[in-house]
Amino acid sequence: MNNNAHFPSMTLNQRNLRRIICFFFCALSKLTAQFYLPNDVDYGSPSDYGLAFDEVHFTSADGTSLYAWHVKAKGEKRGMIIHFHGNAANISANVFSVSWLAEQGFDLFMFDYRGYGKSEGAPTQEGVFQDCKAALAEATRLNGGVGNLILYGQSLGAANAIALAGELKGNGFVGVIAEAPFYSYTSIAKTKVNAIAGALVEAMISDEHSPYFVVADIAPTPLLITHGKADRVIPYTHSKRLFAEAGQPKELWLVEDAGHMHFFTEERAAWREQLVAVMGEWLAQPPSSRDNSR
């Protein structure tokens, strides 16, 4: 009997297994990369919308140099909004979606994560989260305190804003606006792959700094979650799950025909008015009622 008779078959199976594993690891690596799609294209600036602004350079915890705009409010300043943008492009591609807030009396602190725009480095989950913490610190410094700061994130930025707000136990700002957030990194990744690849997602993608871990810790600082039911990038069910786990006070706004990050577009003036009204209520709360220390 030839003891080596089955070896070629076993070797072939092993090679096929290696190919399959390599395929899925490559596929999931590409999927992970889709969380961050930076570029340094200049899409415009606040001046295109008649807004004054200052360029800001600051550093993250590991020394990475970051870039931001401090956009000045038109008329009397009511507060400052820290804007956490989505996963693609850079701050210059997002001016059109938030410039209207400056016209309503809010300063804007718009910053780029590492690797985006004029910020140095390359994006990673931990690095981007540390950039968000550094942005809050820099915005607080520029604002002269924390009495009228509001966090506003869109898409990936909404997830970042919730994660940051929860880690800080809701302290340092008067409210959080999360537009089209995802529940967790693994849950959104699983919607982009087939069932077989989905089984490997949890092994490949970290859920550290995912919103669901800490969304309940934002309370009693107010949380507003908004999402379009026609969103094909991040299903609105992610927002419903986060809302269910958040503490009071909280609000969930859903619009039937709104796509991804299309909630506060120009044609939805009524929603813009409601948002400004809600932020006004947050700012009207006495400072003593904003102490979330516990």
mmCIF file of N, CA and C in Angstrom, residues 115-209:
data_model
loop_
_atom_site.group_PDB
_atom_site.id
_atom_site.type_symbol
_atom_site.label_atom_id
_atom_site.label_comp_id
_atom_site.label_asym_id
_atom_site.label_seq_id
_atom_site.Cartn_x
_atom_site.Cartn_y
_atom_site.Cartn_z
ATOM 1 N N GLY A 115 -5.382 62.060 7.666
ATOM 2 C CA GLY A 115 -5.396 61.527 6.309
ATOM 3 C C GLY A 115 -6.380 62.200 5.381
ATOM 4 N N TYR A 116 -7.246 63.045 5.930
ATOM 5 C CA TYR A 116 -8.237 63.755 5.116
ATOM 6 C C TYR A 116 -7.778 65.186 4.863
ATOM 7 N N GLY A 117 -7.998 65.679 3.643
ATOM 8 C CA GLY A 117 -7.692 67.069 3.345
ATOM 9 C C GLY A 117 -6.256 67.426 3.667
ATOM 10 N N LYS A 118 -6.085 68.442 4.512
ATOM 11 C CA LYS A 118 -4.754 68.916 4.882
ATOM 12 C C LYS A 118 -4.269 68.337 6.207
ATOM 13 N N SER A 119 -5.006 67.397 6.766
ATOM 14 C CA SER A 119 -4.553 66.723 7.983
ATOM 15 C C SER A 119 -3.551 65.636 7.622
ATOM 16 N N GLU A 120 -2.552 65.460 8.458
ATOM 17 C CA GLU A 120 -1.504 64.480 8.200
ATOM 18 C C GLU A 120 -1.940 63.081 8.626
ATOM 19 N N GLY A 121 -1.090 62.095 8.306
ATOM 20 C CA GLY A 121 -1.310 60.733 8.757
ATOM 21 C C GLY A 121 -2.241 59.936 7.867
ATOM 22 N N ALA A 122 -2.655 58.789 8.384
ATOM 23 C CA ALA A 122 -3.578 57.890 7.682
ATOM 24 C C ALA A 122 -4.667 57.469 8.660
ATOM 25 N N PRO A 123 -5.908 57.375 8.211
ATOM 26 C CA PRO A 123 -7.010 57.083 9.133
ATOM 27 C C PRO A 123 -7.020 55.649 9.649
ATOM 28 N N THR A 124 -7.235 55.523 10.933
ATOM 29 C CA THR A 124 -7.507 54.247 11.594
ATOM 30 C C THR A 124 -8.646 54.499 12.567
ATOM 31 N N GLN A 125 -9.283 53.444 13.012
ATOM 32 C CA GLN A 125 -10.417 53.622 13.913
ATOM 33 C C GLN A 125 -9.998 54.334 15.195
ATOM 34 N N GLU A 126 -8.922 53.888 15.806
ATOM 35 C CA GLU A 126 -8.469 54.514 17.048
ATOM 36 C C GLU A 126 -7.950 55.920 16.795
ATOM 37 N N GLY A 127 -7.195 56.096 15.720
ATOM 38 C CA GLY A 127 -6.650 57.414 15.419
ATOM 39 C C GLY A 127 -7.729 58.442 15.173
ATOM 40 N N VAL A 128 -8.746 58.078 14.408
ATOM 41 C CA VAL A 128 -9.847 59.001 14.119
ATOM 42 C C VAL A 128 -10.591 59.366 15.395
ATOM 43 N N PHE A 129 -10.789 58.393 16.278
ATOM 44 C CA PHE A 129 -11.474 58.697 17.537
ATOM 45 C C PHE A 129 -10.667 59.686 18.370
ATOM 46 N N GLN A 130 -9.356 59.501 18.422
ATOM 47 C CA GLN A 130 -8.508 60.439 19.158
ATOM 48 C C GLN A 130 -8.534 61.824 18.509
ATOM 49 N N ASP A 131 -8.662 61.862 17.186
ATOM 50 C CA ASP A 131 -8.784 63.149 16.490
ATOM 51 C C ASP A 131 -10.059 63.871 16.915
ATOM 52 N N CYS A 132 -11.127 63.114 17.107
ATOM 53 C CA CYS A 132 -12.397 63.709 17.547
ATOM 54 C C CYS A 132 -12.252 64.321 18.940
ATOM 55 N N LYS A 133 -11.549 63.638 19.817
ATOM 56 C CA LYS A 133 -11.321 64.174 21.163
ATOM 57 C C LYS A 133 -10.494 65.451 21.096
ATOM 58 N N ALA A 134 -9.477 65.442 20.234
ATOM 59 C CA ALA A 134 -8.635 66.629 20.082
ATOM 60 C C ALA A 134 -9.428 67.787 19.497
ATOM 61 N N ALA A 135 -10.337 67.495 18.581
ATOM 62 C CA ALA A 135 -11.168 68.538 17.970
ATOM 63 C C ALA A 135 -12.073 69.186 19.004
ATOM 64 N N LEU A 136 -12.651 68.383 19.879
ATOM 65 C CA LEU A 136 -13.499 68.939 20.933
ATOM 66 C C LEU A 136 -12.692 69.853 21.841
ATOM 67 N N ALA A 137 -11.484 69.434 22.189
ATOM 68 C CA ALA A 137 -10.637 70.260 23.047
ATOM 69 C C ALA A 137 -10.276 71.578 22.368
ATOM 70 N N GLU A 138 -9.940 71.516 21.081
ATOM 71 C CA GLU A 138 -9.562 72.732 20.356
ATOM 72 C C GLU A 138 -10.762 73.655 20.176
ATOM 73 N N ALA A 139 -11.910 73.094 19.860
ATOM 74 C CA ALA A 139 -13.117 73.908 19.702
ATOM 75 C C ALA A 139 -13.499 74.568 21.018
ATOM 76 N N THR A 140 -13.351 73.840 22.106
ATOM 77 C CA THR A 140 -13.638 74.402 23.431
ATOM 78 C C THR A 140 -12.731 75.584 23.712
ATOM 79 N N ARG A 141 -11.458 75.445 23.348
ATOM 80 C CA ARG A 141 -10.501 76.544 23.549
ATOM 81 C C ARG A 141 -10.901 77.761 22.728
ATOM 82 N N LEU A 142 -11.215 77.543 21.468
ATOM 83 C CA LEU A 142 -11.590 78.658 20.597
ATOM 84 C C LEU A 142 -12.899 79.302 21.035
ATOM 85 N N ASN A 143 -13.766 78.502 21.602
ATOM 86 C CA ASN A 143 -15.083 78.986 22.018
ATOM 87 C C ASN A 143 -15.042 79.699 23.360
ATOM 88 N N GLY A 144 -13.923 79.563 24.058
ATOM 89 C CA GLY A 144 -13.806 80.208 25.361
ATOM 90 C C GLY A 144 -14.571 79.503 26.458
ATOM 91 N N GLY A 145 -14.840 78.223 26.282
ATOM 92 C CA GLY A 145 -15.567 77.471 27.295
ATOM 93 C C GLY A 145 -16.513 76.472 26.674
ATOM 94 N N VAL A 146 -17.303 75.818 27.510
ATOM 95 C CA VAL A 146 -18.157 74.723 27.041
ATOM 96 C C VAL A 146 -19.641 75.043 27.135
ATOM 97 N N GLY A 147 -19.988 76.256 27.490
ATOM 98 C CA GLY A 147 -21.385 76.576 27.772
ATOM 99 C C GLY A 147 -22.336 76.477 26.613
ATOM 100 N N ASN A 148 -21.849 76.597 25.379
ATOM 101 C CA ASN A 148 -22.777 76.578 24.241
ATOM 102 C C ASN A 148 -22.246 75.767 23.063
ATOM 103 N N LEU A 149 -21.600 74.647 23.358
ATOM 104 C CA LEU A 149 -21.082 73.754 22.321
ATOM 105 C C LEU A 149 -22.096 72.659 21.993
ATOM 106 N N ILE A 150 -22.237 72.367 20.704
ATOM 107 C CA ILE A 150 -23.126 71.304 20.237
ATOM 108 C C ILE A 150 -22.345 70.400 19.290
ATOM 109 N N LEU A 151 -22.487 69.086 19.442
ATOM 110 C CA LEU A 151 -21.850 68.128 18.546
ATOM 111 C C LEU A 151 -22.827 67.742 17.443
ATOM 112 N N TYR A 152 -22.355 67.775 16.200
ATOM 113 C CA TYR A 152 -23.209 67.408 15.064
ATOM 114 C C TYR A 152 -22.415 66.521 14.120
ATOM 115 N N GLY A 153 -22.804 65.254 14.032
ATOM 116 C CA GLY A 153 -22.116 64.320 13.160
ATOM 117 C C GLY A 153 -23.023 63.764 12.090
ATOM 118 N N GLN A 154 -22.435 63.455 10.933
ATOM 119 C CA GLN A 154 -23.171 62.869 9.822
ATOM 120 C C GLN A 154 -22.519 61.552 9.409
ATOM 121 N N SER A 155 -23.325 60.493 9.311
ATOM 122 C CA SER A 155 -22.856 59.192 8.850
ATOM 123 C C SER A 155 -21.749 58.661 9.767
ATOM 124 N N LEU A 156 -20.555 58.394 9.254
ATOM 125 C CA LEU A 156 -19.444 58.000 10.114
ATOM 126 C C LEU A 156 -19.234 59.032 11.209
ATOM 127 N N GLY A 157 -19.377 60.304 10.858
ATOM 128 C CA GLY A 157 -19.219 61.366 11.844
ATOM 129 C C GLY A 157 -20.262 61.307 12.940
ATOM 130 N N ALA A 158 -21.471 60.841 12.613
ATOM 131 C CA ALA A 158 -22.511 60.678 13.627
ATOM 132 C C ALA A 158 -22.122 59.580 14.609
ATOM 133 N N ALA A 159 -21.559 58.495 14.074
ATOM 134 C CA ALA A 159 -21.078 57.418 14.941
ATOM 135 C C ALA A 159 -19.954 57.925 15.837
ATOM 136 N N ASN A 160 -19.052 58.722 15.268
ATOM 137 C CA ASN A 160 -17.959 59.291 16.054
ATOM 138 C C ASN A 160 -18.476 60.222 17.141
ATOM 139 N N ALA A 161 -19.451 61.052 16.801
ATOM 140 C CA ALA A 161 -19.994 62.010 17.769
ATOM 141 C C ALA A 161 -20.658 61.286 18.936
ATOM 142 N N ILE A 162 -21.422 60.239 18.641
ATOM 143 C CA ILE A 162 -22.063 59.471 19.711
ATOM 144 C C ILE A 162 -21.021 58.783 20.580
ATOM 145 N N ALA A 163 -20.020 58.169 19.945
ATOM 146 C CA ALA A 163 -18.976 57.473 20.698
ATOM 147 C C ALA A 163 -18.226 58.430 21.610
ATOM 148 N N LEU A 164 -17.912 59.615 21.100
ATOM 149 C CA LEU A 164 -17.207 60.610 21.903
ATOM 150 C C LEU A 164 -18.085 61.110 23.039
ATOM 151 N N ALA A 165 -19.328 61.455 22.722
ATOM 152 C CA ALA A 165 -20.241 61.976 23.737
ATOM 153 C C ALA A 165 -20.473 60.963 24.847
ATOM 154 N N GLY A 166 -20.607 59.691 24.472
ATOM 155 C CA GLY A 166 -20.827 58.663 25.472
ATOM 156 C C GLY A 166 -19.619 58.443 26.357
ATOM 157 N N GLU A 167 -18.432 58.447 25.764
ATOM 158 C CA GLU A 167 -17.222 58.264 26.570
ATOM 159 C C GLU A 167 -17.060 59.392 27.576
ATOM 160 N N LEU A 168 -17.458 60.595 27.185
ATOM 161 C CA LEU A 168 -17.338 61.760 28.063
ATOM 162 C C LEU A 168 -18.543 61.913 28.983
ATOM 163 N N LYS A 169 -19.426 60.921 28.978
ATOM 164 C CA LYS A 169 -20.623 60.936 29.833
ATOM 165 C C LYS A 169 -21.475 62.174 29.606
ATOM 166 N N GLY A 170 -21.480 62.662 28.376
ATOM 167 C CA GLY A 170 -22.319 63.804 28.044
ATOM 168 C C GLY A 170 -21.817 65.133 28.545
ATOM 169 N N ASN A 171 -20.595 65.191 29.056
ATOM 170 C CA ASN A 171 -20.057 66.435 29.605
ATOM 171 C C ASN A 171 -19.244 67.206 28.573
ATOM 172 N N GLY A 172 -19.350 68.536 28.605
ATOM 173 C CA GLY A 172 -18.550 69.392 27.741
ATOM 174 C C GLY A 172 -19.325 69.993 26.595
ATOM 175 N N PHE A 173 -20.621 69.732 26.503
ATOM 176 C CA PHE A 173 -21.442 70.239 25.409
ATOM 177 C C PHE A 173 -22.897 70.166 25.855
ATOM 178 N N VAL A 174 -23.780 70.865 25.119
ATOM 179 C CA VAL A 174 -25.179 70.953 25.556
ATOM 180 C C VAL A 174 -26.103 70.001 24.811
ATOM 181 N N GLY A 175 -25.631 69.373 23.741
ATOM 182 C CA GLY A 175 -26.476 68.449 23.004
ATOM 183 C C GLY A 175 -25.717 67.774 21.883
ATOM 184 N N VAL A 176 -26.291 66.684 21.364
ATOM 185 C CA VAL A 176 -25.672 65.897 20.297
ATOM 186 C C VAL A 176 -26.694 65.662 19.193
ATOM 187 N N ILE A 177 -26.296 65.951 17.952
ATOM 188 C CA ILE A 177 -27.119 65.675 16.775
ATOM 189 C C ILE A 177 -26.410 64.590 15.970
ATOM 190 N N ALA A 178 -27.089 63.484 15.743
ATOM 191 C CA ALA A 178 -26.513 62.372 14.983
ATOM 192 C C ALA A 178 -27.381 62.109 13.762
ATOM 193 N N GLU A 179 -26.867 62.466 12.587
ATOM 194 C CA GLU A 179 -27.605 62.273 11.339
ATOM 195 C C GLU A 179 -27.104 61.028 10.622
ATOM 196 N N ALA A 180 -27.971 60.052 10.473
ATOM 197 C CA ALA A 180 -27.671 58.797 9.768
ATOM 198 C C ALA A 180 -26.496 58.038 10.371
ATOM 199 N N PRO A 181 -26.520 57.776 11.678
ATOM 200 C CA PRO A 181 -25.443 56.993 12.283
ATOM 201 C C PRO A 181 -25.616 55.500 12.027
ATOM 202 N N PHE A 182 -24.545 54.741 12.205
ATOM 203 C CA PHE A 182 -24.678 53.290 12.199
ATOM 204 C C PHE A 182 -24.562 52.774 13.628
ATOM 205 N N TYR A 183 -25.133 51.614 13.871
ATOM 206 C CA TYR A 183 -25.204 51.035 15.214
ATOM 207 C C TYR A 183 -23.828 50.590 15.699
ATOM 208 N N SER A 184 -23.096 49.921 14.834
ATOM 209 C CA SER A 184 -21.747 49.458 15.162
ATOM 210 C C SER A 184 -20.979 49.244 13.867
ATOM 211 N N TYR A 185 -19.664 49.150 13.987
ATOM 212 C CA TYR A 185 -18.840 48.930 12.801
ATOM 213 C C TYR A 185 -19.135 47.562 12.180
ATOM 214 N N THR A 186 -19.283 46.548 13.017
ATOM 215 C CA THR A 186 -19.531 45.219 12.459
ATOM 216 C C THR A 186 -20.925 45.113 11.845
ATOM 217 N N SER A 187 -21.910 45.748 12.469
ATOM 218 C CA SER A 187 -23.275 45.623 11.942
ATOM 219 C C SER A 187 -23.417 46.289 10.582
ATOM 220 N N ILE A 188 -22.759 47.433 10.373
ATOM 221 C CA ILE A 188 -22.853 48.078 9.061
ATOM 222 C C ILE A 188 -22.001 47.322 8.042
ATOM 223 N N ALA A 189 -20.873 46.756 8.488
ATOM 224 C CA ALA A 189 -20.029 45.996 7.568
ATOM 225 C C ALA A 189 -20.763 44.761 7.056
ATOM 226 N N LYS A 190 -21.540 44.133 7.922
ATOM 227 C CA LYS A 190 -22.254 42.917 7.519
ATOM 228 C C LYS A 190 -23.311 43.188 6.456
ATOM 229 N N THR A 191 -23.787 44.417 6.371
ATOM 230 C CA THR A 191 -24.785 44.739 5.343
ATOM 231 C C THR A 191 -24.149 44.876 3.966
ATOM 232 N N LYS A 192 -22.813 44.910 3.918
ATOM 233 C CA LYS A 192 -22.120 45.115 2.643
ATOM 234 C C LYS A 192 -21.524 43.835 2.067
ATOM 235 N N VAL A 193 -21.685 42.704 2.777
ATOM 236 C CA VAL A 193 -21.086 41.455 2.305
ATOM 237 C C VAL A 193 -22.134 40.347 2.310
ATOM 238 N N ASN A 194 -21.780 39.207 1.698
ATOM 239 C CA ASN A 194 -22.702 38.071 1.709
ATOM 240 C C ASN A 194 -22.616 37.324 3.037
ATOM 241 N N ALA A 195 -23.461 36.341 3.220
ATOM 242 C CA ALA A 195 -23.568 35.639 4.498
ATOM 243 C C ALA A 195 -22.273 34.933 4.882
ATOM 244 N N ILE A 196 -21.578 34.361 3.894
ATOM 245 C CA ILE A 196 -20.339 33.639 4.195
ATOM 246 C C ILE A 196 -19.272 34.603 4.694
ATOM 247 N N ALA A 197 -19.086 35.709 3.982
ATOM 248 C CA ALA A 197 -18.094 36.696 4.412
ATOM 249 C C ALA A 197 -18.516 37.347 5.719
ATOM 250 N N GLY A 198 -19.821 37.474 5.926
ATOM 251 C CA GLY A 198 -20.315 38.092 7.150
ATOM 252 C C GLY A 198 -19.876 37.355 8.392
ATOM 253 N N ALA A 199 -19.664 36.056 8.277
ATOM 254 C CA ALA A 199 -19.229 35.271 9.425
ATOM 255 C C ALA A 199 -17.821 35.648 9.877
ATOM 256 N N LEU A 200 -17.039 36.240 8.968
ATOM 257 C CA LEU A 200 -15.667 36.625 9.301
ATOM 258 C C LEU A 200 -15.544 38.088 9.708
ATOM 259 N N VAL A 201 -16.611 38.849 9.566
ATOM 260 C CA VAL A 201 -16.539 40.281 9.834
ATOM 261 C C VAL A 201 -16.109 40.569 11.264
ATOM 262 N N GLU A 202 -16.716 39.862 12.218
ATOM 263 C CA GLU A 202 -16.422 40.138 13.619
ATOM 264 C C GLU A 202 -14.970 39.849 13.965
ATOM 265 N N ALA A 203 -14.357 38.914 13.238
ATOM 266 C CA ALA A 203 -12.953 38.603 13.485
ATOM 267 C C ALA A 203 -12.024 39.629 12.861
ATOM 268 N N MET A 204 -12.521 40.356 11.863
ATOM 269 C CA MET A 204 -11.674 41.266 11.107
ATOM 270 C C MET A 204 -11.858 42.732 11.489
ATOM 271 N N ILE A 205 -13.036 43.080 11.991
ATOM 272 C CA ILE A 205 -13.352 44.482 12.246
ATOM 273 C C ILE A 205 -13.618 44.694 13.725
ATOM 274 N N SER A 206 -12.991 45.694 14.296
ATOM 275 C CA SER A 206 -13.164 45.996 15.716
ATOM 276 C C SER A 206 -14.419 46.825 15.945
ATOM 277 N N ASP A 207 -15.114 46.532 17.034
ATOM 278 C CA ASP A 207 -16.274 47.327 17.420
ATOM 279 C C ASP A 207 -15.930 48.353 18.494
ATOM 280 N N GLU A 208 -14.638 48.500 18.775
ATOM 281 C CA GLU A 208 -14.233 49.526 19.733
ATOM 282 C C GLU A 208 -14.666 50.897 19.211
ATOM 283 N N HIS A 209 -15.191 51.705 20.096
ATOM 284 C CA HIS A 209 -15.709 53.037 19.762
ATOM 285 C C HIS A 209 -16.963 52.974 18.895
#
